[in-house]
Short mmCIF file of C-alpha atoms in Angstrom, two decimals:
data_model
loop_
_atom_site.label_atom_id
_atom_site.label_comp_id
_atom_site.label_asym_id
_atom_site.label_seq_id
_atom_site.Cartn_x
_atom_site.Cartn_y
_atom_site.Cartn_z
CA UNK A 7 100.83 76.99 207.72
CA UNK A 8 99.37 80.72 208.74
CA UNK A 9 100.07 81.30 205.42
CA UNK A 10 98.34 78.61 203.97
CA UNK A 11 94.94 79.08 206.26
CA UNK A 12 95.15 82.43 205.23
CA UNK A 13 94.84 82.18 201.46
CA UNK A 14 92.65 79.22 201.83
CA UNK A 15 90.40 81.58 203.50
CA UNK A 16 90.73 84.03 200.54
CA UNK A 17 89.94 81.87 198.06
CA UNK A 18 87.08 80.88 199.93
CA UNK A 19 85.66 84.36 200.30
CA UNK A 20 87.12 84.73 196.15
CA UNK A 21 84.56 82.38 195.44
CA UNK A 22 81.48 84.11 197.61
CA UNK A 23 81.84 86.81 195.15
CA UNK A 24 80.59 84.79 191.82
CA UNK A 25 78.67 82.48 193.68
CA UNK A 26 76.57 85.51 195.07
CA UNK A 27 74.99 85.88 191.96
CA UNK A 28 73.79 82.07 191.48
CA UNK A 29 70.48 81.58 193.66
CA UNK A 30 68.80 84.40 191.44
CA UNK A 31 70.33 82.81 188.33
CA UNK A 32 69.01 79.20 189.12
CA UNK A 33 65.62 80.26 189.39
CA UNK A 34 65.10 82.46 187.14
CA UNK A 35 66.86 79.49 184.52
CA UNK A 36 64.28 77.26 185.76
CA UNK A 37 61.42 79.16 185.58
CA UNK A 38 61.68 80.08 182.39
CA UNK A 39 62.41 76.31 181.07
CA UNK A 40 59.90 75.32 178.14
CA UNK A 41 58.00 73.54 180.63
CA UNK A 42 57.54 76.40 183.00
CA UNK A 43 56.85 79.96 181.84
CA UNK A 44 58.66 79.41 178.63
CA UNK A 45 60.09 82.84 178.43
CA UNK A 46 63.77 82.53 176.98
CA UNK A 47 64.30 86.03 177.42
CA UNK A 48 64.50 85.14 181.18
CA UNK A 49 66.60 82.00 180.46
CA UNK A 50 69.16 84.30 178.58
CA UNK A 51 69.97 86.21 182.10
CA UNK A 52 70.19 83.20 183.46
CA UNK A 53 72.38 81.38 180.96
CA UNK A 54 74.57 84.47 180.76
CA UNK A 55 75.54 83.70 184.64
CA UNK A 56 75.64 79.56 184.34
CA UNK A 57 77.11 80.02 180.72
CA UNK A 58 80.35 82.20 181.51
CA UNK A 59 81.14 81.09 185.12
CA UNK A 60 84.79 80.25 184.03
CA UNK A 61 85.35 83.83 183.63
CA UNK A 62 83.01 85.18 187.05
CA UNK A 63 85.22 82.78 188.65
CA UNK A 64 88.72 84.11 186.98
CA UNK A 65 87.65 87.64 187.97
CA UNK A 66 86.51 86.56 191.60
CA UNK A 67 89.56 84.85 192.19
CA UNK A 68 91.77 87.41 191.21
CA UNK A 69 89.96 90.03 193.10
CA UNK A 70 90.34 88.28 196.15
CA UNK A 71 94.16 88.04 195.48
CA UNK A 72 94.82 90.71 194.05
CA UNK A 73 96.72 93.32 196.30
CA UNK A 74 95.50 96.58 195.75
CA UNK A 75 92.93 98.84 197.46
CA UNK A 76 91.59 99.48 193.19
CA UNK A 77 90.47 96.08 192.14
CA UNK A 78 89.71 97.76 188.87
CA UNK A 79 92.20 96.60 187.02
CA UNK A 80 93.08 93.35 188.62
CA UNK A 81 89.60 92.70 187.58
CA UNK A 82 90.54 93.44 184.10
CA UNK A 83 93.39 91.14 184.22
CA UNK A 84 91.54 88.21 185.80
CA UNK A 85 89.27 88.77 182.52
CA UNK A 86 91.92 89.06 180.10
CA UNK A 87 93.66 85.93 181.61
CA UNK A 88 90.61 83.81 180.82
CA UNK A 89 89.62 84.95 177.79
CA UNK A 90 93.45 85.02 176.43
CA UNK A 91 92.89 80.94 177.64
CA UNK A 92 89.95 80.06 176.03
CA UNK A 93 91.15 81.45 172.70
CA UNK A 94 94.17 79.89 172.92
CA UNK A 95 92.46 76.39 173.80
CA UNK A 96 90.23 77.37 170.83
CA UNK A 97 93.06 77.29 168.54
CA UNK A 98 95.10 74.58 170.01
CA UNK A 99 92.28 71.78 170.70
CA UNK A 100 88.49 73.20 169.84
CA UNK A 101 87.26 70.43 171.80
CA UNK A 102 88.77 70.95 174.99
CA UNK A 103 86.37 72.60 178.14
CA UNK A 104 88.16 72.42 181.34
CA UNK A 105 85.09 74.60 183.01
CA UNK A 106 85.18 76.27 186.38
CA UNK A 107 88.84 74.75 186.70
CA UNK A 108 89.69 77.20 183.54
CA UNK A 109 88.84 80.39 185.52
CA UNK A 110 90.07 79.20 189.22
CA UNK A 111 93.55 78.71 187.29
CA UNK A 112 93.43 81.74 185.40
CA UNK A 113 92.64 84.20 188.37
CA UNK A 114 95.24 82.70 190.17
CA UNK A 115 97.61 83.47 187.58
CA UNK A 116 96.14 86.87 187.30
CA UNK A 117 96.36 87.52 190.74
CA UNK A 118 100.07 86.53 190.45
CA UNK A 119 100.82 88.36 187.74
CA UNK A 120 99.17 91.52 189.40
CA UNK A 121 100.89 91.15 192.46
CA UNK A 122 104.71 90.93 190.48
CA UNK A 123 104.35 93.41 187.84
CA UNK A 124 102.25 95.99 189.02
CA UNK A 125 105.12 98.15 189.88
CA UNK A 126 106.85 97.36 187.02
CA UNK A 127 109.06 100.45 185.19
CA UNK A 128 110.23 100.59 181.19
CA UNK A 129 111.79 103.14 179.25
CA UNK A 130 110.20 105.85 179.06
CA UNK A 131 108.89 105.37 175.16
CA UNK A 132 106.99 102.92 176.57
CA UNK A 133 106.16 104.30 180.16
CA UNK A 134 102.14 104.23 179.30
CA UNK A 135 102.32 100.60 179.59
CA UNK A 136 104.41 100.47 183.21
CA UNK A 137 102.84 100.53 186.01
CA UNK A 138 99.86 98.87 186.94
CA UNK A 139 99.35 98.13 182.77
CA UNK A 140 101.63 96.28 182.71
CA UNK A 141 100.24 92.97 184.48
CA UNK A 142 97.70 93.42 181.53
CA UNK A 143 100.25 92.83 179.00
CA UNK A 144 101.78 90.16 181.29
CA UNK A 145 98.84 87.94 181.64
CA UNK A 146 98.38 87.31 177.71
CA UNK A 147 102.08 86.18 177.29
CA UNK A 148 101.70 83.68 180.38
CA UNK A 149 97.91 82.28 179.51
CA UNK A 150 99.22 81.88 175.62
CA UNK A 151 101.78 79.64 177.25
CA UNK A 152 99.23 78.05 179.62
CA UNK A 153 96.80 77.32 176.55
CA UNK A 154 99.67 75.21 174.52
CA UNK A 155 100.05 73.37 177.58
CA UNK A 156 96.54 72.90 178.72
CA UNK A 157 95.51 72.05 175.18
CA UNK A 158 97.99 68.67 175.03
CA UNK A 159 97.39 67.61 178.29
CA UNK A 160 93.63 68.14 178.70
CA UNK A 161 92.20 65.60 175.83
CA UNK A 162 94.28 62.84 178.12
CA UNK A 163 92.57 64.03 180.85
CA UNK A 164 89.31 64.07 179.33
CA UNK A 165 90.03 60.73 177.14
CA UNK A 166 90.55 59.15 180.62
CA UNK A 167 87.54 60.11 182.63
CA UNK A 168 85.08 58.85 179.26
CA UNK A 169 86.73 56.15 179.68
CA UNK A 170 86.38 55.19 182.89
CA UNK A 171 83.25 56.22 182.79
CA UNK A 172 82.45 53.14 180.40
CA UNK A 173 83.85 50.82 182.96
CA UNK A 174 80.94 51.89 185.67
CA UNK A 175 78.33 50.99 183.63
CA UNK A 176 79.04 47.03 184.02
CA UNK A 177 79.81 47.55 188.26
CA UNK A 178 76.28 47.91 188.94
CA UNK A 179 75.49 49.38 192.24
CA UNK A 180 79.11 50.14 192.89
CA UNK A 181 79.19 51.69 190.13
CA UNK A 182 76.89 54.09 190.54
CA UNK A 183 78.25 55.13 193.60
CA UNK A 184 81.74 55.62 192.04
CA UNK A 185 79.70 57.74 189.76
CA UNK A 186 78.05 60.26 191.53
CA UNK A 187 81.03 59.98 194.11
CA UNK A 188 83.17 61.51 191.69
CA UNK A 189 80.09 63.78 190.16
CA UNK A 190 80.86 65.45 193.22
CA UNK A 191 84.56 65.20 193.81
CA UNK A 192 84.79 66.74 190.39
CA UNK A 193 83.41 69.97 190.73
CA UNK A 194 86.57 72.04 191.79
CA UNK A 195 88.42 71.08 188.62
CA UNK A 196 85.54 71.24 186.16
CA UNK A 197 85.56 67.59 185.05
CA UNK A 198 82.30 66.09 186.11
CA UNK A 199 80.86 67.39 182.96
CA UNK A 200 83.54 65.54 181.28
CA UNK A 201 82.38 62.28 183.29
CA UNK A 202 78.54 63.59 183.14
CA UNK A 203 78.24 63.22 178.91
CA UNK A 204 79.16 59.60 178.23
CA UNK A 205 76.55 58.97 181.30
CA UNK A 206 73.86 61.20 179.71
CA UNK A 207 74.47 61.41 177.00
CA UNK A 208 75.73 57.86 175.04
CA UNK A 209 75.10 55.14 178.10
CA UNK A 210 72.94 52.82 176.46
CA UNK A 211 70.55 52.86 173.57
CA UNK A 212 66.54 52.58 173.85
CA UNK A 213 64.39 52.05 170.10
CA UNK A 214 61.29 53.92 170.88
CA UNK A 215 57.96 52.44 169.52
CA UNK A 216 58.36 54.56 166.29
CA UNK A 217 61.91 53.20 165.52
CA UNK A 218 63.96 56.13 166.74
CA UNK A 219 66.99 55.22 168.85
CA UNK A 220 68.08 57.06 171.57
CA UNK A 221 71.21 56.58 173.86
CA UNK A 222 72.02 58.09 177.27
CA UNK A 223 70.32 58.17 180.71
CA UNK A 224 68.33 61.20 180.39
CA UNK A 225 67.81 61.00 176.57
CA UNK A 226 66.51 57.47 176.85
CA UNK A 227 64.28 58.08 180.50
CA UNK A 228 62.67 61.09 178.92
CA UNK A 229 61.54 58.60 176.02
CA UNK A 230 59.92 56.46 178.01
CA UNK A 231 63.17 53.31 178.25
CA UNK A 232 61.57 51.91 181.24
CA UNK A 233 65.80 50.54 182.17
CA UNK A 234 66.79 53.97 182.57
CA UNK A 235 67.25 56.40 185.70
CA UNK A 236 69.33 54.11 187.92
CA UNK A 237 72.45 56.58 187.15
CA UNK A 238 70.26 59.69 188.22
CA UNK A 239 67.86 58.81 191.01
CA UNK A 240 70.20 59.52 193.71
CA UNK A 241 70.99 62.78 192.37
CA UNK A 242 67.34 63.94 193.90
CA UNK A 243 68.20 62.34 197.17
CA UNK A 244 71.60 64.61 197.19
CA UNK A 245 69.97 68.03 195.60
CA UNK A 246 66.37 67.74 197.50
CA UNK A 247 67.79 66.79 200.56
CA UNK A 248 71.57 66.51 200.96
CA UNK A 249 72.53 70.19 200.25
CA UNK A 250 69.53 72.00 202.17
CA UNK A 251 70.59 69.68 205.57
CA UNK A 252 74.21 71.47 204.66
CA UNK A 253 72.63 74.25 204.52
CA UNK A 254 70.96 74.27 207.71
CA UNK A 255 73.97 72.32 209.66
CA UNK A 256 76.08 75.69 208.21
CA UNK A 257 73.22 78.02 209.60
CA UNK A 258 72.92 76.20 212.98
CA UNK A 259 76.95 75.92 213.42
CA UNK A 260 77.51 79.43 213.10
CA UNK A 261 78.31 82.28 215.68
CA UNK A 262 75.11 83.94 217.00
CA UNK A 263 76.55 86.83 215.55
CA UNK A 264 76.66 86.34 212.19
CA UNK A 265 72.99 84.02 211.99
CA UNK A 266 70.85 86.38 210.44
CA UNK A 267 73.43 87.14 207.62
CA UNK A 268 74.04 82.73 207.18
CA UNK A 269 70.26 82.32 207.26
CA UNK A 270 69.64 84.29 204.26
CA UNK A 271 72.58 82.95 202.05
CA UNK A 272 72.20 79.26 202.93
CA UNK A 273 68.42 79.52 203.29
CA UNK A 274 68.75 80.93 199.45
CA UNK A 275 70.96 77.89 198.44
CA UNK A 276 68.91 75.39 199.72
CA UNK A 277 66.32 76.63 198.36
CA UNK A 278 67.86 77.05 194.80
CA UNK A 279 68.73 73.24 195.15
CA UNK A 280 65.72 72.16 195.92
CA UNK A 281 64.37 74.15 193.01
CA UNK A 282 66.62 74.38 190.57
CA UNK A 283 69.31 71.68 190.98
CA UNK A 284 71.82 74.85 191.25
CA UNK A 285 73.95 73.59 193.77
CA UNK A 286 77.28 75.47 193.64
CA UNK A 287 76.47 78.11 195.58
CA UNK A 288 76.58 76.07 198.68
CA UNK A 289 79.08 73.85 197.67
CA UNK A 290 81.41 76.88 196.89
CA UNK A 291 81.24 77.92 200.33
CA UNK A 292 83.01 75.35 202.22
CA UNK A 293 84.80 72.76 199.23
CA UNK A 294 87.78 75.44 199.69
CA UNK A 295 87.79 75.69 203.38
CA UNK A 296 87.58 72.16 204.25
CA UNK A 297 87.90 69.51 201.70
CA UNK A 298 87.53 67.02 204.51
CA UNK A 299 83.36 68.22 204.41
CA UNK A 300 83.62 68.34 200.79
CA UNK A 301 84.92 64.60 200.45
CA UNK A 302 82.39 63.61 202.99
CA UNK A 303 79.72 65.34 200.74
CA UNK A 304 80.85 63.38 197.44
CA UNK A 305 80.67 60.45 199.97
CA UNK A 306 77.12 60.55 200.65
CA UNK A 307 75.97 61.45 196.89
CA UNK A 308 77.98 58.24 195.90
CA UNK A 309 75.81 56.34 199.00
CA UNK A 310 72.39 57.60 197.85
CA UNK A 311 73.36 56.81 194.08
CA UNK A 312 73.81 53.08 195.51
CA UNK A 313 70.87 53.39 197.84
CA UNK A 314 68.77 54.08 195.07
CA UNK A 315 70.06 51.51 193.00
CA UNK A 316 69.29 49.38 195.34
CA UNK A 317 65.78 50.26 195.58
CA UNK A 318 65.15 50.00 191.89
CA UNK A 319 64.43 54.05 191.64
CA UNK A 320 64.72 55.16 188.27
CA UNK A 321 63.65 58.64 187.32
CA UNK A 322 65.31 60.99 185.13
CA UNK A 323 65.20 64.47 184.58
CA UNK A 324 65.62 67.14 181.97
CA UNK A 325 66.46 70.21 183.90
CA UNK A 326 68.07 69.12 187.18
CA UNK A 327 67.18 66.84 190.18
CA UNK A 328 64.64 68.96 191.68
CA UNK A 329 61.45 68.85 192.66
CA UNK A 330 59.80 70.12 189.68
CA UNK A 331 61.36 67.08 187.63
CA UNK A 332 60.56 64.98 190.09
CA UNK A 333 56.99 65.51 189.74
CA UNK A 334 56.47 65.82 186.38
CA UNK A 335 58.61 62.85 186.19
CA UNK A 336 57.39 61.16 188.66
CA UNK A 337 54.60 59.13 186.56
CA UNK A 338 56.97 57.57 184.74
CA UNK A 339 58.94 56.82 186.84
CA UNK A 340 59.80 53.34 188.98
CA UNK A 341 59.37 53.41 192.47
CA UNK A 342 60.23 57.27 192.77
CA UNK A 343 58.02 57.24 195.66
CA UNK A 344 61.08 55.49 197.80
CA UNK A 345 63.23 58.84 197.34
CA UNK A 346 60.99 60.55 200.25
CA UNK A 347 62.05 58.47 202.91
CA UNK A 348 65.50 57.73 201.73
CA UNK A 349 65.70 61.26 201.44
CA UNK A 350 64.69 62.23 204.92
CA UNK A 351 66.99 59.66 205.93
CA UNK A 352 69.82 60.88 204.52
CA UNK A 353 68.66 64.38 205.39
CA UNK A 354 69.52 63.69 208.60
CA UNK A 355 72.81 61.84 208.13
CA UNK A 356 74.15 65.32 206.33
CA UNK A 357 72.65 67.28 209.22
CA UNK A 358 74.23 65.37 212.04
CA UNK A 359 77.32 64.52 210.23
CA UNK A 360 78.25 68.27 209.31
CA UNK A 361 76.96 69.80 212.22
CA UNK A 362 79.47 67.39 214.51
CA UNK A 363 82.09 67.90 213.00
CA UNK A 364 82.19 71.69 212.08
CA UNK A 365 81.76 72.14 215.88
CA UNK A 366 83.79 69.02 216.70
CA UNK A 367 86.78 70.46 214.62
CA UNK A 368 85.65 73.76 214.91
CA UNK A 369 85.97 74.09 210.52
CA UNK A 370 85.35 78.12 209.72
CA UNK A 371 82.43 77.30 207.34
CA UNK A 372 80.30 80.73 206.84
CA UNK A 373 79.88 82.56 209.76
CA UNK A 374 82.56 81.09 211.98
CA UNK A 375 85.85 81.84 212.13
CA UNK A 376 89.23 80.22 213.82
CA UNK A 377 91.28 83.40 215.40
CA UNK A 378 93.67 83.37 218.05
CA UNK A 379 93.64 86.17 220.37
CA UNK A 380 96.81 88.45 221.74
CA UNK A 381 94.58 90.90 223.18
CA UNK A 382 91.79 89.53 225.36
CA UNK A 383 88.67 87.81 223.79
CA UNK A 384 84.80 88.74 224.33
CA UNK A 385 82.23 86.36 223.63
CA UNK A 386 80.96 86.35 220.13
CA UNK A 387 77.39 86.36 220.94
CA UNK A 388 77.70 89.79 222.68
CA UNK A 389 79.15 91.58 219.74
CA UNK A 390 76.31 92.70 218.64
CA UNK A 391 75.44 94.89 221.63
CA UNK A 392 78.55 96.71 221.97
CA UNK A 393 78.39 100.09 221.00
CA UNK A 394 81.43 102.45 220.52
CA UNK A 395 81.91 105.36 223.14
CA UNK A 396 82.55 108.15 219.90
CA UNK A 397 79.60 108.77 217.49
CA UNK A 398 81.51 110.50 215.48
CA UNK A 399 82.53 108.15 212.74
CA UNK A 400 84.75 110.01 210.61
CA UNK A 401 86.98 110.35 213.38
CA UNK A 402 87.18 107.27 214.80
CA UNK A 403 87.98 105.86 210.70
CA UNK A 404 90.74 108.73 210.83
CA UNK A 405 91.85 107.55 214.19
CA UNK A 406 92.36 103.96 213.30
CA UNK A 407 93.65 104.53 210.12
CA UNK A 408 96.73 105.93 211.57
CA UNK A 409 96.94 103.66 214.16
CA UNK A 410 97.21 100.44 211.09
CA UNK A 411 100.04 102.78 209.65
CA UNK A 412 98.35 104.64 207.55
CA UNK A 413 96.71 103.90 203.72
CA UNK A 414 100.21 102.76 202.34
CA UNK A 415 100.25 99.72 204.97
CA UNK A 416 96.53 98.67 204.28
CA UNK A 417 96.63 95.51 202.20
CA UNK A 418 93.70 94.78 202.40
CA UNK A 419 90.43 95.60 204.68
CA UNK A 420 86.59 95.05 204.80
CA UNK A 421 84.08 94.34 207.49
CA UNK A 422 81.46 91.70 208.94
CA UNK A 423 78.29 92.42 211.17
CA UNK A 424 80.74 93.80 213.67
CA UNK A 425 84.19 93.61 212.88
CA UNK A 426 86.86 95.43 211.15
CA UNK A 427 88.49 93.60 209.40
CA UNK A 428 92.52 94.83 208.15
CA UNK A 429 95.35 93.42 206.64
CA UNK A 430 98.47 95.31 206.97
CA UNK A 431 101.88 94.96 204.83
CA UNK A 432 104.06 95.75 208.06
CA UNK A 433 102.65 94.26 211.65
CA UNK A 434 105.18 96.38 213.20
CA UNK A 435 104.24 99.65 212.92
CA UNK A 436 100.75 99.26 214.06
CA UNK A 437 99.67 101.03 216.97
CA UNK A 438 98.24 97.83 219.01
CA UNK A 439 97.45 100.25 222.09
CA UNK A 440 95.93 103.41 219.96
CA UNK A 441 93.80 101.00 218.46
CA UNK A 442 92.67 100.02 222.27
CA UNK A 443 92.33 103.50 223.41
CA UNK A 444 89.86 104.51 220.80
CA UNK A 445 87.18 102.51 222.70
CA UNK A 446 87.01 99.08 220.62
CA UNK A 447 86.01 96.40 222.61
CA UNK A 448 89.25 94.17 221.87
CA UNK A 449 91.65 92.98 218.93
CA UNK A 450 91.70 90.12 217.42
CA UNK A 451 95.00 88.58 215.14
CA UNK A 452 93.94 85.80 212.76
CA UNK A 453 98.08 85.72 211.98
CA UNK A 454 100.95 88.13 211.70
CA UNK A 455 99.38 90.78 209.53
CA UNK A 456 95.77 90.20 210.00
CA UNK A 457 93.64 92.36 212.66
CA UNK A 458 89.62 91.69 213.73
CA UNK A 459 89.08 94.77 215.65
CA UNK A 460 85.56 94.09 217.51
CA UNK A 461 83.60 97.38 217.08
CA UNK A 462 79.45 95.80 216.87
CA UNK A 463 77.30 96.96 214.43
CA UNK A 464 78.60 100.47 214.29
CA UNK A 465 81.52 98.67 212.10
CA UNK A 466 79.45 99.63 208.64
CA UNK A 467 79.06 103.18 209.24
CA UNK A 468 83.46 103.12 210.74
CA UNK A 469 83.90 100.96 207.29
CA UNK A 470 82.21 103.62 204.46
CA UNK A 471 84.18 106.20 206.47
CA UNK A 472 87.34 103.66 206.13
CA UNK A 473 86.98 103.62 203.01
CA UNK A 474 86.79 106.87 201.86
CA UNK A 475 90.02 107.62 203.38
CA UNK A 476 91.46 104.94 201.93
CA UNK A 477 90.02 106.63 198.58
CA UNK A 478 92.00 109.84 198.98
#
């Protein structure tokens, strides 16, 4: 189970990496829409974030995996494993998109193939490609075998979801709910764009005044089918209001400690939501760490999807469920007035909701953590005035570097506002006590192999110090 937590937690913090460079992306996409700026120039750095995130999510995953103090080259693999896919899905089954879930899987497999062959020897004809290499040559063999088997199974996948997607459309309200329920739940694995195009794209059919037809929910609102929208309304209600009370809930949840660094990333991905309908950047950060939050979350969309059907809200949208389509949607729109309050309402449910029970159950979402101490405990709020009794840096890095064992037992290592943060390949020849002596304000042992050693904000300038001996 330590084990477990503890790569939960790393694919959590994986997935920080390529969601980091989302917010920026989702405005910037939205701004230069043909109803904004109109500058495609600025859509294309958008699109070239939101149009590859199969492989920033391969390479983020395998990074975070990945043991070596060098991510260079795991990087490399990560790529190489998702591009070796998509190829091979190219040839097997053109039609096939399995998304996000596409670079989550190949990352993994990267990281595992890093991990097993990096040491790997060969004859010595073929020594250039031993070594760390050889995962390279690894990782083609083994995503060539994942693309056969990805590109049978996934059109039965796919073929499943359209279909099912058909049977919502006669459940009315329910329906609806089930929809954007599983809009939600659907994100990890790629698929809700699989469930998203029969519902956009081929639910219904509208014959404008001129004789054109259209079909789908947005195609048909857009062209003024006053029966359309019911499918998206409650998508505002979830982006406008749902993911920024997450967002704050997250913010107000976490450790004094670590505020100021939560306010700026959730304050950034509530406000891309609100914006830009870009939503994975907050949804990133806790779907890994507890699905329990997550499934809640899909809960509530599917409720406001209902809600709204309930209401009679239709309004579409082009871009996203934001507030820029929803006003220059909103005069032709039916009661889209309603969304406000139900909004605020269910503002409110996500606030309390979340904020209970990430205290309640005491859920690491960003900026908290669960640890268990061995070595005393100080109060979290007080980190940040602790100050170490040695100013002199490069010391202190030397110091505790040899107290972990040296650079051959460092897995792994970073830091936070004011922690170091280690992971070790063998627990027993750390110097517990050394580490005390050097004037740290306590230990902390997440499991067998992890350390938090408290330091306060001195920890960035004992980190680049870290790190260049870990360099040598």
């Amino acid at each position: 189970m330590s084990n477990f937590k503890t790569n939960i937690q790393k694919l959590g913090r994986a997935m920080l990496l390529p969601v980091a460079a989302m917010p920026l992306a989702g405005l910037i996409l939205r701004l230069s829409a043909d109803d904004m700026l109109n500058i495609p120039v600025l859509g294309a750095a958008g699109n070239a974030v939101f149009g590859n995130l199969d492989i920033l999510f391969a390479i983020g995953v395998t990074i975070g995996f990945a043991k070596a103090k060098d991510k260079g080259i795991p990087a490399l693999t990560g790529f190489l494993a998702i591009a070796t896919l998509k190829a091979g899905l190219n040839i097997i089954n053109p039609e096939v998109n399995m998304g996000i879930f596409a670079g989550i899987i190949s990352g993994l497999v990267a990281a595992w193939t890093y991990n097993h062959f990096k040491e790997q020897k060969l004859p010595l004809v073929f020594s250039y490609f031993a070594g760390e290499k050889f995962p390279l040559t690894m990782v083609m063999i083994l995503q060539t075998v994942s693309a056969v088997i990805f590109g049978l199974i996934w059109p039965f996948i796919q073929n499943g979801i359209d279909s099912f997607a058909k049977l919502l459309v006669d459940m009315g309200a329910l329906g609806v709910g089930i929809f954007l329920f599983l809009n939600r739940l659907l994100i990890p694995f790629g698929l809700h764009h699989v469930l998203n195009t029969y519902v956009y794209y081929d639910l219904g059919s509208y014959t404008a005044p001129n004789g054109e037809v259209f079909r789908g929910e947005m195609t048909r609102f857009i062209n003024g089918d006053p029966n359309a929208g019911l499918f998206l309304s409650g998508f505002f209600v979830v982006m406008m209001f749902g993911i920024p009370a997450i967002c704050l809930a997250i913010y107000r949840a976490a450790f004094k400690e670590n505020q100021k660094m939560v306010k700026g990333i959730m304050g950034s991905g509530a406000a891309t939501s609100f914006i830009s309908n870009i939503t994975e950047p907050v949804e990133f950060s806790f779907m890994f760490i507890s699905p329990m939050l997550y499934v809640i979350h899909a809960f509530f969309a599917g409720l406001a999807g209902m809600v709204c059907y309930l209401f009679n809200i239709r309004i579409g949208f082009t871009f996203g469920a934001c507030i820029v389509d929803y006003l220059i949607n909103f005069r032709i729109a039916t009661n889209p007035l309603l969304i406000l309050p139900i909004g605020i309402v269910f503002f409110c449910l996500y606030y309390v909701t979340f904020y209970y029970l990430i205290k309640k159950r005491n859920i690491p979402t960003l900026g908290r953590e669960v640890v268990a101490t061995e070595f005393g405990e100080i109060a979290l709020d007080e980190e940040e005035e602790l100050s170490l009794a040695s100013k002199n840096y490069q010391y202190m890095a030397k110091k505790l570097l040899a107290a972990f064992g040296g650079k051959e037992n460092i897995n792994d290592s970073y830091s936070c506002n004011t922690r170091l943060r280690v992971e070790v390949l063998d627990a027993s020849v750390v110097d517990e006590a050394r580490i005390k002596q050097l004037g740290v304000s306590g230990i902390i042992k997440p499991s067998a192999t992890n350390y938090q050693v408290i330091i306060g904000l001195e920890v960035t300038y004992i980190m680049a110090e870290f790190d260049k001996l870990l360099a040598e």
